[in-house]
Amino acid sequence: MTAPHDATTTIRDLENDRYRAIVDRDLTRFAELSHPDLAYSHSSGETDTLEDYLDKVRSGFYVYHEIDHPIDFIRIVDDVALVVGEMNADITAGGRDKKLRNRCLAVWKNTDDGWRFLAYQPTPIPTA
């Protein structure tokens, strides 16, 4: 079993990897990092499956130009990791350029194949 400190470092590296994969449009890598039961929610309130999300990125519905994702903390509970932080991004969604500023929760599950990205939930940060 991986020690909590090592698992925290692993999860931080995996978070960097998945954000890099989506900005680089490396959907093969994003899929490798993801659990087949991924539930990916958007700040619009919509939730995609892994295949729905990949189709939207592949088709150009979502284009991620730049993402900053500071992590506040990572909490490991048994075989689940919770990542709490922010996701600030410049994206194009449905043909419209957007600047996102969200608090977010990412969930990773340790499986027989290693840690897999299982869920994502952003919450828009109100502008002053």
mmCIF file of N, CA and C in Angstrom:
data_model
loop_
_atom_site.group_PDB
_atom_site.id
_atom_site.type_symbol
_atom_site.label_atom_id
_atom_site.label_comp_id
_atom_site.label_asym_id
_atom_site.label_seq_id
_atom_site.Cartn_x
_atom_site.Cartn_y
_atom_site.Cartn_z
ATOM 1 N N MET A 1 0.855 -1.188 0.000
ATOM 2 C CA MET A 1 0.000 0.000 0.000
ATOM 3 C C MET A 1 0.893 1.241 0.000
ATOM 4 N N THR A 2 0.479 2.240 -0.744
ATOM 5 C CA THR A 2 1.231 3.469 -0.854
ATOM 6 C C THR A 2 1.019 4.333 0.386
ATOM 7 N N ALA A 3 2.097 4.878 0.930
ATOM 8 C CA ALA A 3 1.991 5.773 2.084
ATOM 9 C C ALA A 3 1.240 7.035 1.678
ATOM 10 N N PRO A 4 0.506 7.651 2.631
ATOM 11 C CA PRO A 4 -0.286 8.843 2.283
ATOM 12 C C PRO A 4 0.535 9.935 1.613
ATOM 13 N N HIS A 5 1.774 10.198 2.114
ATOM 14 C CA HIS A 5 2.580 11.252 1.502
ATOM 15 C C HIS A 5 2.887 10.917 0.047
ATOM 16 N N ASP A 6 3.255 9.675 -0.219
ATOM 17 C CA ASP A 6 3.542 9.272 -1.593
ATOM 18 C C ASP A 6 2.299 9.355 -2.473
ATOM 19 N N ALA A 7 1.159 8.948 -1.929
ATOM 20 C CA ALA A 7 -0.083 9.005 -2.691
ATOM 21 C C ALA A 7 -0.449 10.459 -3.000
ATOM 22 N N THR A 8 -0.226 11.354 -2.058
ATOM 23 C CA THR A 8 -0.525 12.768 -2.286
ATOM 24 C C THR A 8 0.338 13.323 -3.421
ATOM 25 N N THR A 9 1.604 12.977 -3.416
ATOM 26 C CA THR A 9 2.490 13.415 -4.495
ATOM 27 C C THR A 9 2.047 12.818 -5.830
ATOM 28 N N THR A 10 1.665 11.547 -5.809
ATOM 29 C CA THR A 10 1.184 10.891 -7.030
ATOM 30 C C THR A 10 -0.060 11.595 -7.567
ATOM 31 N N ILE A 11 -1.008 11.886 -6.687
ATOM 32 C CA ILE A 11 -2.248 12.546 -7.125
ATOM 33 C C ILE A 11 -1.949 13.929 -7.681
ATOM 34 N N ARG A 12 -1.056 14.669 -7.039
ATOM 35 C CA ARG A 12 -0.696 15.999 -7.545
ATOM 36 C C ARG A 12 -0.103 15.881 -8.962
ATOM 37 N N ASP A 13 0.763 14.901 -9.157
ATOM 38 C CA ASP A 13 1.353 14.678 -10.488
ATOM 39 C C ASP A 13 0.278 14.285 -11.510
ATOM 40 N N LEU A 14 -0.667 13.444 -11.085
ATOM 41 C CA LEU A 14 -1.738 13.011 -11.996
ATOM 42 C C LEU A 14 -2.656 14.180 -12.362
ATOM 43 N N GLU A 15 -2.920 15.064 -11.398
ATOM 44 C CA GLU A 15 -3.727 16.250 -11.704
ATOM 45 C C GLU A 15 -3.014 17.105 -12.765
ATOM 46 N N ASN A 16 -1.718 17.317 -12.576
ATOM 47 C CA ASN A 16 -0.966 18.077 -13.579
ATOM 48 C C ASN A 16 -1.037 17.392 -14.942
ATOM 49 N N ASP A 17 -0.932 16.082 -14.930
ATOM 50 C CA ASP A 17 -0.951 15.302 -16.170
ATOM 51 C C ASP A 17 -2.298 15.420 -16.883
ATOM 52 N N ARG A 18 -3.396 15.310 -16.133
ATOM 53 C CA ARG A 18 -4.713 15.349 -16.798
ATOM 54 C C ARG A 18 -5.020 16.739 -17.349
ATOM 55 N N TYR A 19 -4.638 17.801 -16.625
ATOM 56 C CA TYR A 19 -4.864 19.149 -17.158
ATOM 57 C C TYR A 19 -4.001 19.372 -18.412
ATOM 58 N N ARG A 20 -2.756 18.913 -18.353
ATOM 59 C CA ARG A 20 -1.876 19.054 -19.515
ATOM 60 C C ARG A 20 -2.465 18.293 -20.713
ATOM 61 N N ALA A 21 -2.974 17.093 -20.467
ATOM 62 C CA ALA A 21 -3.543 16.274 -21.544
ATOM 63 C C ALA A 21 -4.717 16.991 -22.215
ATOM 64 N N ILE A 22 -5.567 17.643 -21.417
ATOM 65 C CA ILE A 22 -6.756 18.268 -22.012
ATOM 66 C C ILE A 22 -6.371 19.544 -22.771
ATOM 67 N N VAL A 23 -5.393 20.312 -22.267
ATOM 68 C CA VAL A 23 -4.950 21.510 -22.997
ATOM 69 C C VAL A 23 -4.249 21.095 -24.292
ATOM 70 N N ASP A 24 -3.456 20.027 -24.228
ATOM 71 C CA ASP A 24 -2.734 19.537 -25.410
ATOM 72 C C ASP A 24 -3.623 18.717 -26.344
ATOM 73 N N ARG A 25 -4.882 18.512 -25.944
ATOM 74 C CA ARG A 25 -5.837 17.684 -26.704
ATOM 75 C C ARG A 25 -5.295 16.264 -26.890
ATOM 76 N N ASP A 26 -4.601 15.778 -25.886
ATOM 77 C CA ASP A 26 -4.106 14.404 -25.878
ATOM 78 C C ASP A 26 -5.186 13.538 -25.225
ATOM 79 N N LEU A 27 -6.198 13.223 -26.000
ATOM 80 C CA LEU A 27 -7.373 12.538 -25.457
ATOM 81 C C LEU A 27 -7.076 11.084 -25.115
ATOM 82 N N THR A 28 -6.087 10.506 -25.766
ATOM 83 C CA THR A 28 -5.668 9.149 -25.400
ATOM 84 C C THR A 28 -5.138 9.150 -23.976
ATOM 85 N N ARG A 29 -4.295 10.122 -23.659
ATOM 86 C CA ARG A 29 -3.744 10.206 -22.305
ATOM 87 C C ARG A 29 -4.836 10.532 -21.287
ATOM 88 N N PHE A 30 -5.731 11.458 -21.645
ATOM 89 C CA PHE A 30 -6.824 11.794 -20.729
ATOM 90 C C PHE A 30 -7.651 10.549 -20.431
ATOM 91 N N ALA A 31 -7.956 9.756 -21.458
ATOM 92 C CA ALA A 31 -8.746 8.533 -21.257
ATOM 93 C C ALA A 31 -7.987 7.523 -20.398
ATOM 94 N N GLU A 32 -6.669 7.425 -20.595
ATOM 95 C CA GLU A 32 -5.861 6.509 -19.775
ATOM 96 C C GLU A 32 -5.928 6.884 -18.299
ATOM 97 N N LEU A 33 -5.972 8.178 -18.026
ATOM 98 C CA LEU A 33 -6.005 8.654 -16.640
ATOM 99 C C LEU A 33 -7.377 8.506 -16.001
ATOM 100 N N SER A 34 -8.395 8.346 -16.833
ATOM 101 C CA SER A 34 -9.771 8.395 -16.340
ATOM 102 C C SER A 34 -10.339 7.013 -16.043
ATOM 103 N N HIS A 35 -11.229 6.994 -15.060
ATOM 104 C CA HIS A 35 -12.006 5.796 -14.737
ATOM 105 C C HIS A 35 -13.109 5.674 -15.799
ATOM 106 N N PRO A 36 -13.465 4.456 -16.226
ATOM 107 C CA PRO A 36 -14.530 4.332 -17.238
ATOM 108 C C PRO A 36 -15.873 4.897 -16.774
ATOM 109 N N ASP A 37 -16.079 5.021 -15.474
ATOM 110 C CA ASP A 37 -17.333 5.573 -14.946
ATOM 111 C C ASP A 37 -17.214 7.054 -14.608
ATOM 112 N N LEU A 38 -16.281 7.758 -15.260
ATOM 113 C CA LEU A 38 -16.086 9.182 -14.984
ATOM 114 C C LEU A 38 -17.408 9.950 -15.061
ATOM 115 N N ALA A 39 -17.635 10.812 -14.073
ATOM 116 C CA ALA A 39 -18.741 11.779 -14.092
ATOM 117 C C ALA A 39 -18.085 13.153 -14.084
ATOM 118 N N TYR A 40 -18.125 13.838 -15.231
ATOM 119 C CA TYR A 40 -17.445 15.128 -15.389
ATOM 120 C C TYR A 40 -18.499 16.227 -15.467
ATOM 121 N N SER A 41 -18.654 16.948 -14.385
ATOM 122 C CA SER A 41 -19.624 18.045 -14.351
ATOM 123 C C SER A 41 -18.954 19.337 -14.794
ATOM 124 N N HIS A 42 -19.769 20.199 -15.361
ATOM 125 C CA HIS A 42 -19.297 21.499 -15.843
ATOM 126 C C HIS A 42 -19.940 22.600 -15.005
ATOM 127 N N SER A 43 -19.362 23.785 -15.054
ATOM 128 C CA SER A 43 -19.922 24.902 -14.298
ATOM 129 C C SER A 43 -21.307 25.290 -14.828
ATOM 130 N N SER A 44 -21.685 24.809 -16.005
ATOM 131 C CA SER A 44 -23.023 25.047 -16.556
ATOM 132 C C SER A 44 -24.075 24.180 -15.874
ATOM 133 N N GLY A 45 -23.627 23.167 -15.132
ATOM 134 C CA GLY A 45 -24.554 22.244 -14.482
ATOM 135 C C GLY A 45 -24.699 20.930 -15.216
ATOM 136 N N GLU A 46 -24.174 20.857 -16.433
ATOM 137 C CA GLU A 46 -24.235 19.630 -17.211
ATOM 138 C C GLU A 46 -23.208 18.616 -16.703
ATOM 139 N N THR A 47 -23.520 17.341 -16.792
ATOM 140 C CA THR A 47 -22.570 16.298 -16.423
ATOM 141 C C THR A 47 -22.401 15.349 -17.593
ATOM 142 N N ASP A 48 -21.137 15.079 -17.944
ATOM 143 C CA ASP A 48 -20.803 14.180 -19.044
ATOM 144 C C ASP A 48 -20.220 12.877 -18.528
ATOM 145 N N THR A 49 -20.430 11.818 -19.301
ATOM 146 C CA THR A 49 -19.678 10.580 -19.108
ATOM 147 C C THR A 49 -18.298 10.792 -19.729
ATOM 148 N N LEU A 50 -17.429 9.839 -19.553
ATOM 149 C CA LEU A 50 -16.107 9.930 -20.178
ATOM 150 C C LEU A 50 -16.242 10.071 -21.691
ATOM 151 N N GLU A 51 -17.044 9.222 -22.308
ATOM 152 C CA GLU A 51 -17.179 9.266 -23.775
ATOM 153 C C GLU A 51 -17.829 10.562 -24.244
ATOM 154 N N ASP A 52 -18.856 11.029 -23.535
ATOM 155 C CA ASP A 52 -19.490 12.306 -23.907
ATOM 156 C C ASP A 52 -18.477 13.445 -23.863
ATOM 157 N N TYR A 53 -17.698 13.474 -22.789
ATOM 158 C CA TYR A 53 -16.716 14.548 -22.629
ATOM 159 C C TYR A 53 -15.649 14.486 -23.723
ATOM 160 N N LEU A 54 -15.128 13.288 -23.960
ATOM 161 C CA LEU A 54 -14.105 13.144 -25.007
ATOM 162 C C LEU A 54 -14.668 13.541 -26.373
ATOM 163 N N ASP A 55 -15.916 13.159 -26.661
ATOM 164 C CA ASP A 55 -16.535 13.547 -27.937
ATOM 165 C C ASP A 55 -16.624 15.066 -28.075
ATOM 166 N N LYS A 56 -16.974 15.745 -26.980
ATOM 167 C CA LYS A 56 -17.097 17.203 -27.029
ATOM 168 C C LYS A 56 -15.738 17.873 -27.238
ATOM 169 N N VAL A 57 -14.702 17.350 -26.620
ATOM 170 C CA VAL A 57 -13.361 17.919 -26.815
ATOM 171 C C VAL A 57 -12.866 17.577 -28.222
ATOM 172 N N ARG A 58 -13.088 16.341 -28.646
ATOM 173 C CA ARG A 58 -12.661 15.903 -29.981
ATOM 174 C C ARG A 58 -13.329 16.740 -31.077
ATOM 175 N N SER A 59 -14.604 17.056 -30.890
ATOM 176 C CA SER A 59 -15.361 17.801 -31.918
ATOM 177 C C SER A 59 -15.056 19.301 -31.896
ATOM 178 N N GLY A 60 -14.354 19.763 -30.847
ATOM 179 C CA GLY A 60 -14.043 21.184 -30.748
ATOM 180 C C GLY A 60 -15.092 21.970 -29.980
ATOM 181 N N PHE A 61 -16.099 21.278 -29.424
ATOM 182 C CA PHE A 61 -17.081 22.005 -28.604
ATOM 183 C C PHE A 61 -16.371 22.654 -27.429
ATOM 184 N N TYR A 62 -15.491 21.898 -26.775
ATOM 185 C CA TYR A 62 -14.644 22.447 -25.722
ATOM 186 C C TYR A 62 -13.216 22.527 -26.231
ATOM 187 N N VAL A 63 -12.656 23.724 -26.201
ATOM 188 C CA VAL A 63 -11.245 23.934 -26.520
ATOM 189 C C VAL A 63 -10.629 24.647 -25.319
ATOM 190 N N TYR A 64 -9.649 24.010 -24.711
ATOM 191 C CA TYR A 64 -8.992 24.576 -23.535
ATOM 192 C C TYR A 64 -7.695 25.235 -23.990
ATOM 193 N N HIS A 65 -7.620 26.568 -23.827
ATOM 194 C CA HIS A 65 -6.442 27.302 -24.273
ATOM 195 C C HIS A 65 -5.381 27.365 -23.180
ATOM 196 N N GLU A 66 -5.819 27.565 -21.945
ATOM 197 C CA GLU A 66 -4.893 27.693 -20.828
ATOM 198 C C GLU A 66 -5.645 27.367 -19.537
ATOM 199 N N ILE A 67 -4.993 26.628 -18.661
ATOM 200 C CA ILE A 67 -5.616 26.284 -17.377
ATOM 201 C C ILE A 67 -4.593 26.460 -16.266
ATOM 202 N N ASP A 68 -5.028 27.155 -15.229
ATOM 203 C CA ASP A 68 -4.255 27.258 -13.997
ATOM 204 C C ASP A 68 -5.074 26.515 -12.938
ATOM 205 N N HIS A 69 -4.435 25.627 -12.184
ATOM 206 C CA HIS A 69 -5.206 24.786 -11.264
ATOM 207 C C HIS A 69 -4.493 24.631 -9.916
ATOM 208 N N PRO A 70 -4.461 25.721 -9.142
ATOM 209 C CA PRO A 70 -3.845 25.606 -7.813
ATOM 210 C C PRO A 70 -4.634 24.636 -6.932
ATOM 211 N N ILE A 71 -3.889 23.842 -6.159
ATOM 212 C CA ILE A 71 -4.496 22.856 -5.264
ATOM 213 C C ILE A 71 -4.403 23.373 -3.833
ATOM 214 N N ASP A 72 -5.541 23.408 -3.145
ATOM 215 C CA ASP A 72 -5.553 23.807 -1.732
ATOM 216 C C ASP A 72 -5.112 22.645 -0.849
ATOM 217 N N PHE A 73 -5.717 21.479 -1.074
ATOM 218 C CA PHE A 73 -5.310 20.289 -0.330
ATOM 219 C C PHE A 73 -5.780 19.031 -1.036
ATOM 220 N N ILE A 74 -5.117 17.947 -0.682
ATOM 221 C CA ILE A 74 -5.479 16.617 -1.179
ATOM 222 C C ILE A 74 -5.724 15.755 0.053
ATOM 223 N N ARG A 75 -6.873 15.099 0.083
ATOM 224 C CA ARG A 75 -7.207 14.232 1.204
ATOM 225 C C ARG A 75 -7.389 12.807 0.678
ATOM 226 N N ILE A 76 -6.631 11.881 1.275
ATOM 227 C CA ILE A 76 -6.723 10.475 0.882
ATOM 228 C C ILE A 76 -7.550 9.744 1.935
ATOM 229 N N VAL A 77 -8.626 9.086 1.518
ATOM 230 C CA VAL A 77 -9.457 8.287 2.410
ATOM 231 C C VAL A 77 -9.573 6.901 1.770
ATOM 232 N N ASP A 78 -8.895 5.935 2.384
ATOM 233 C CA ASP A 78 -8.854 4.574 1.837
ATOM 234 C C ASP A 78 -8.386 4.609 0.381
ATOM 235 N N ASP A 79 -9.249 4.193 -0.557
ATOM 236 C CA ASP A 79 -8.827 4.144 -1.956
ATOM 237 C C ASP A 79 -9.388 5.302 -2.783
ATOM 238 N N VAL A 80 -9.725 6.391 -2.109
ATOM 239 C CA VAL A 80 -10.268 7.572 -2.781
ATOM 240 C C VAL A 80 -9.430 8.794 -2.400
ATOM 241 N N ALA A 81 -9.160 9.620 -3.385
ATOM 242 C CA ALA A 81 -8.443 10.874 -3.149
ATOM 243 C C ALA A 81 -9.341 12.036 -3.566
ATOM 244 N N LEU A 82 -9.461 13.012 -2.679
ATOM 245 C CA LEU A 82 -10.210 14.229 -2.952
ATOM 246 C C LEU A 82 -9.213 15.357 -3.173
ATOM 247 N N VAL A 83 -9.381 16.062 -4.269
ATOM 248 C CA VAL A 83 -8.505 17.191 -4.584
ATOM 249 C C VAL A 83 -9.370 18.445 -4.578
ATOM 250 N N VAL A 84 -9.077 19.362 -3.675
ATOM 251 C CA VAL A 84 -9.847 20.599 -3.557
ATOM 252 C C VAL A 84 -8.944 21.754 -3.965
ATOM 253 N N GLY A 85 -9.448 22.583 -4.854
ATOM 254 C CA GLY A 85 -8.651 23.712 -5.317
ATOM 255 C C GLY A 85 -9.447 24.598 -6.243
ATOM 256 N N GLU A 86 -8.761 25.114 -7.245
ATOM 257 C CA GLU A 86 -9.401 25.985 -8.231
ATOM 258 C C GLU A 86 -9.042 25.521 -9.633
ATOM 259 N N MET A 87 -9.894 25.896 -10.550
ATOM 260 C CA MET A 87 -9.604 25.709 -11.970
ATOM 261 C C MET A 87 -9.940 27.023 -12.652
ATOM 262 N N ASN A 88 -8.903 27.725 -13.064
ATOM 263 C CA ASN A 88 -9.056 29.005 -13.746
ATOM 264 C C ASN A 88 -8.566 28.800 -15.172
ATOM 265 N N ALA A 89 -9.426 29.139 -16.141
ATOM 266 C CA ALA A 89 -9.088 28.761 -17.505
ATOM 267 C C ALA A 89 -9.632 29.733 -18.530
ATOM 268 N N ASP A 90 -8.952 29.746 -19.670
ATOM 269 C CA ASP A 90 -9.457 30.389 -20.881
ATOM 270 C C ASP A 90 -9.863 29.262 -21.810
ATOM 271 N N ILE A 91 -11.152 29.228 -22.152
ATOM 272 C CA ILE A 91 -11.641 28.147 -22.998
ATOM 273 C C ILE A 91 -12.565 28.709 -24.072
ATOM 274 N N THR A 92 -12.856 27.882 -25.043
ATOM 275 C CA THR A 92 -13.942 28.139 -25.979
ATOM 276 C C THR A 92 -14.936 27.005 -25.764
ATOM 277 N N ALA A 93 -16.180 27.360 -25.466
ATOM 278 C CA ALA A 93 -17.230 26.365 -25.239
ATOM 279 C C ALA A 93 -18.391 26.674 -26.174
ATOM 280 N N GLY A 94 -18.674 25.737 -27.054
ATOM 281 C CA GLY A 94 -19.772 25.950 -27.999
ATOM 282 C C GLY A 94 -19.549 27.158 -28.882
ATOM 283 N N GLY A 95 -18.298 27.462 -29.191
ATOM 284 C CA GLY A 95 -17.977 28.590 -30.064
ATOM 285 C C GLY A 95 -17.830 29.923 -29.361
ATOM 286 N N ARG A 96 -18.033 29.943 -28.040
ATOM 287 C CA ARG A 96 -17.924 31.192 -27.280
ATOM 288 C C ARG A 96 -16.690 31.153 -26.393
ATOM 289 N N ASP A 97 -15.885 32.207 -26.477
ATOM 290 C CA ASP A 97 -14.722 32.316 -25.589
ATOM 291 C C ASP A 97 -15.187 32.641 -24.180
ATOM 292 N N LYS A 98 -14.582 31.959 -23.213
ATOM 293 C CA LYS A 98 -14.957 32.152 -21.817
ATOM 294 C C LYS A 98 -13.716 32.173 -20.949
ATOM 295 N N LYS A 99 -13.818 32.919 -19.855
ATOM 296 C CA LYS A 99 -12.819 32.855 -18.794
ATOM 297 C C LYS A 99 -13.517 32.211 -17.617
ATOM 298 N N LEU A 100 -12.982 31.094 -17.147
ATOM 299 C CA LEU A 100 -13.571 30.377 -16.023
ATOM 300 C C LEU A 100 -12.772 30.645 -14.765
ATOM 301 N N ARG A 101 -13.491 30.812 -13.675
ATOM 302 C CA ARG A 101 -12.870 30.907 -12.363
ATOM 303 C C ARG A 101 -13.738 30.079 -11.441
ATOM 304 N N ASN A 102 -13.271 28.885 -11.117
ATOM 305 C CA ASN A 102 -14.070 27.926 -10.359
ATOM 306 C C ASN A 102 -13.318 27.386 -9.159
ATOM 307 N N ARG A 103 -14.055 27.142 -8.073
ATOM 308 C CA ARG A 103 -13.576 26.233 -7.037
ATOM 309 C C ARG A 103 -13.895 24.856 -7.592
ATOM 310 N N CYS A 104 -13.111 23.865 -7.240
ATOM 311 C CA CYS A 104 -13.398 22.556 -7.815
ATOM 312 C C CYS A 104 -13.011 21.414 -6.880
ATOM 313 N N LEU A 105 -13.685 20.318 -7.108
ATOM 314 C CA LEU A 105 -13.405 19.061 -6.431
ATOM 315 C C LEU A 105 -13.159 18.013 -7.505
ATOM 316 N N ALA A 106 -11.990 17.387 -7.450
ATOM 317 C CA ALA A 106 -11.688 16.259 -8.327
ATOM 318 C C ALA A 106 -11.558 15.018 -7.444
ATOM 319 N N VAL A 107 -12.075 13.913 -7.928
ATOM 320 C CA VAL A 107 -12.050 12.661 -7.180
ATOM 321 C C VAL A 107 -11.270 11.627 -7.984
ATOM 322 N N TRP A 108 -10.317 11.001 -7.315
ATOM 323 C CA TRP A 108 -9.527 9.917 -7.908
ATOM 324 C C TRP A 108 -9.770 8.652 -7.106
ATOM 325 N N LYS A 109 -9.821 7.508 -7.784
ATOM 326 C CA LYS A 109 -10.007 6.219 -7.112
ATOM 327 C C LYS A 109 -8.828 5.323 -7.437
ATOM 328 N N ASN A 110 -8.296 4.706 -6.394
ATOM 329 C CA ASN A 110 -7.192 3.764 -6.599
ATOM 330 C C ASN A 110 -7.772 2.417 -7.004
ATOM 331 N N THR A 111 -7.471 1.976 -8.213
ATOM 332 C CA THR A 111 -8.003 0.723 -8.760
ATOM 333 C C THR A 111 -6.862 -0.280 -8.902
ATOM 334 N N ASP A 112 -7.182 -1.451 -9.399
ATOM 335 C CA ASP A 112 -6.145 -2.447 -9.671
ATOM 336 C C ASP A 112 -5.156 -1.950 -10.723
ATOM 337 N N ASP A 113 -5.569 -0.959 -11.525
ATOM 338 C CA ASP A 113 -4.703 -0.385 -12.564
ATOM 339 C C ASP A 113 -4.070 0.936 -12.130
ATOM 340 N N GLY A 114 -4.193 1.267 -10.853
ATOM 341 C CA GLY A 114 -3.636 2.521 -10.351
ATOM 342 C C GLY A 114 -4.724 3.555 -10.155
ATOM 343 N N TRP A 115 -4.298 4.789 -9.864
ATOM 344 C CA TRP A 115 -5.248 5.870 -9.608
ATOM 345 C C TRP A 115 -5.924 6.289 -10.905
ATOM 346 N N ARG A 116 -7.266 6.419 -10.848
ATOM 347 C CA ARG A 116 -8.036 6.848 -12.019
ATOM 348 C C ARG A 116 -8.953 7.999 -11.630
ATOM 349 N N PHE A 117 -9.046 8.963 -12.529
ATOM 350 C CA PHE A 117 -9.863 10.160 -12.359
ATOM 351 C C PHE A 117 -11.339 9.759 -12.463
ATOM 352 N N LEU A 118 -12.084 9.917 -11.367
ATOM 353 C CA LEU A 118 -13.452 9.388 -11.297
ATOM 354 C C LEU A 118 -14.532 10.461 -11.408
ATOM 355 N N ALA A 119 -14.277 11.649 -10.877
ATOM 356 C CA ALA A 119 -15.331 12.669 -10.888
ATOM 357 C C ALA A 119 -14.718 14.061 -10.800
ATOM 358 N N TYR A 120 -15.481 15.016 -11.337
ATOM 359 C CA TYR A 120 -15.057 16.414 -11.298
ATOM 360 C C TYR A 120 -16.287 17.285 -11.098
ATOM 361 N N GLN A 121 -16.177 18.241 -10.167
ATOM 362 C CA GLN A 121 -17.296 19.146 -9.895
ATOM 363 C C GLN A 121 -16.762 20.560 -9.689
ATOM 364 N N PRO A 122 -16.993 21.462 -10.637
ATOM 365 C CA PRO A 122 -16.603 22.858 -10.439
ATOM 366 C C PRO A 122 -17.771 23.670 -9.878
ATOM 367 N N THR A 123 -17.442 24.720 -9.184
ATOM 368 C CA THR A 123 -18.440 25.687 -8.718
ATOM 369 C C THR A 123 -17.913 27.070 -9.048
ATOM 370 N N PRO A 124 -18.639 27.835 -9.869
ATOM 371 C CA PRO A 124 -18.155 29.174 -10.230
ATOM 372 C C PRO A 124 -17.944 30.056 -8.996
ATOM 373 N N ILE A 125 -16.840 30.796 -9.001
ATOM 374 C CA ILE A 125 -16.559 31.769 -7.952
ATOM 375 C C ILE A 125 -17.210 33.075 -8.389
ATOM 376 N N PRO A 126 -18.114 33.603 -7.551
ATOM 377 C CA PRO A 126 -18.793 34.854 -7.949
ATOM 378 C C PRO A 126 -17.790 35.986 -8.142
ATOM 379 N N THR A 127 -18.051 36.828 -9.140
ATOM 380 C CA THR A 127 -17.201 37.998 -9.345
ATOM 381 C C THR A 127 -17.697 39.111 -8.435
ATOM 382 N N ALA A 128 -16.773 39.930 -7.974
ATOM 383 C CA ALA A 128 -17.150 41.005 -7.023
ATOM 384 C C ALA A 128 -17.933 42.084 -7.705
#
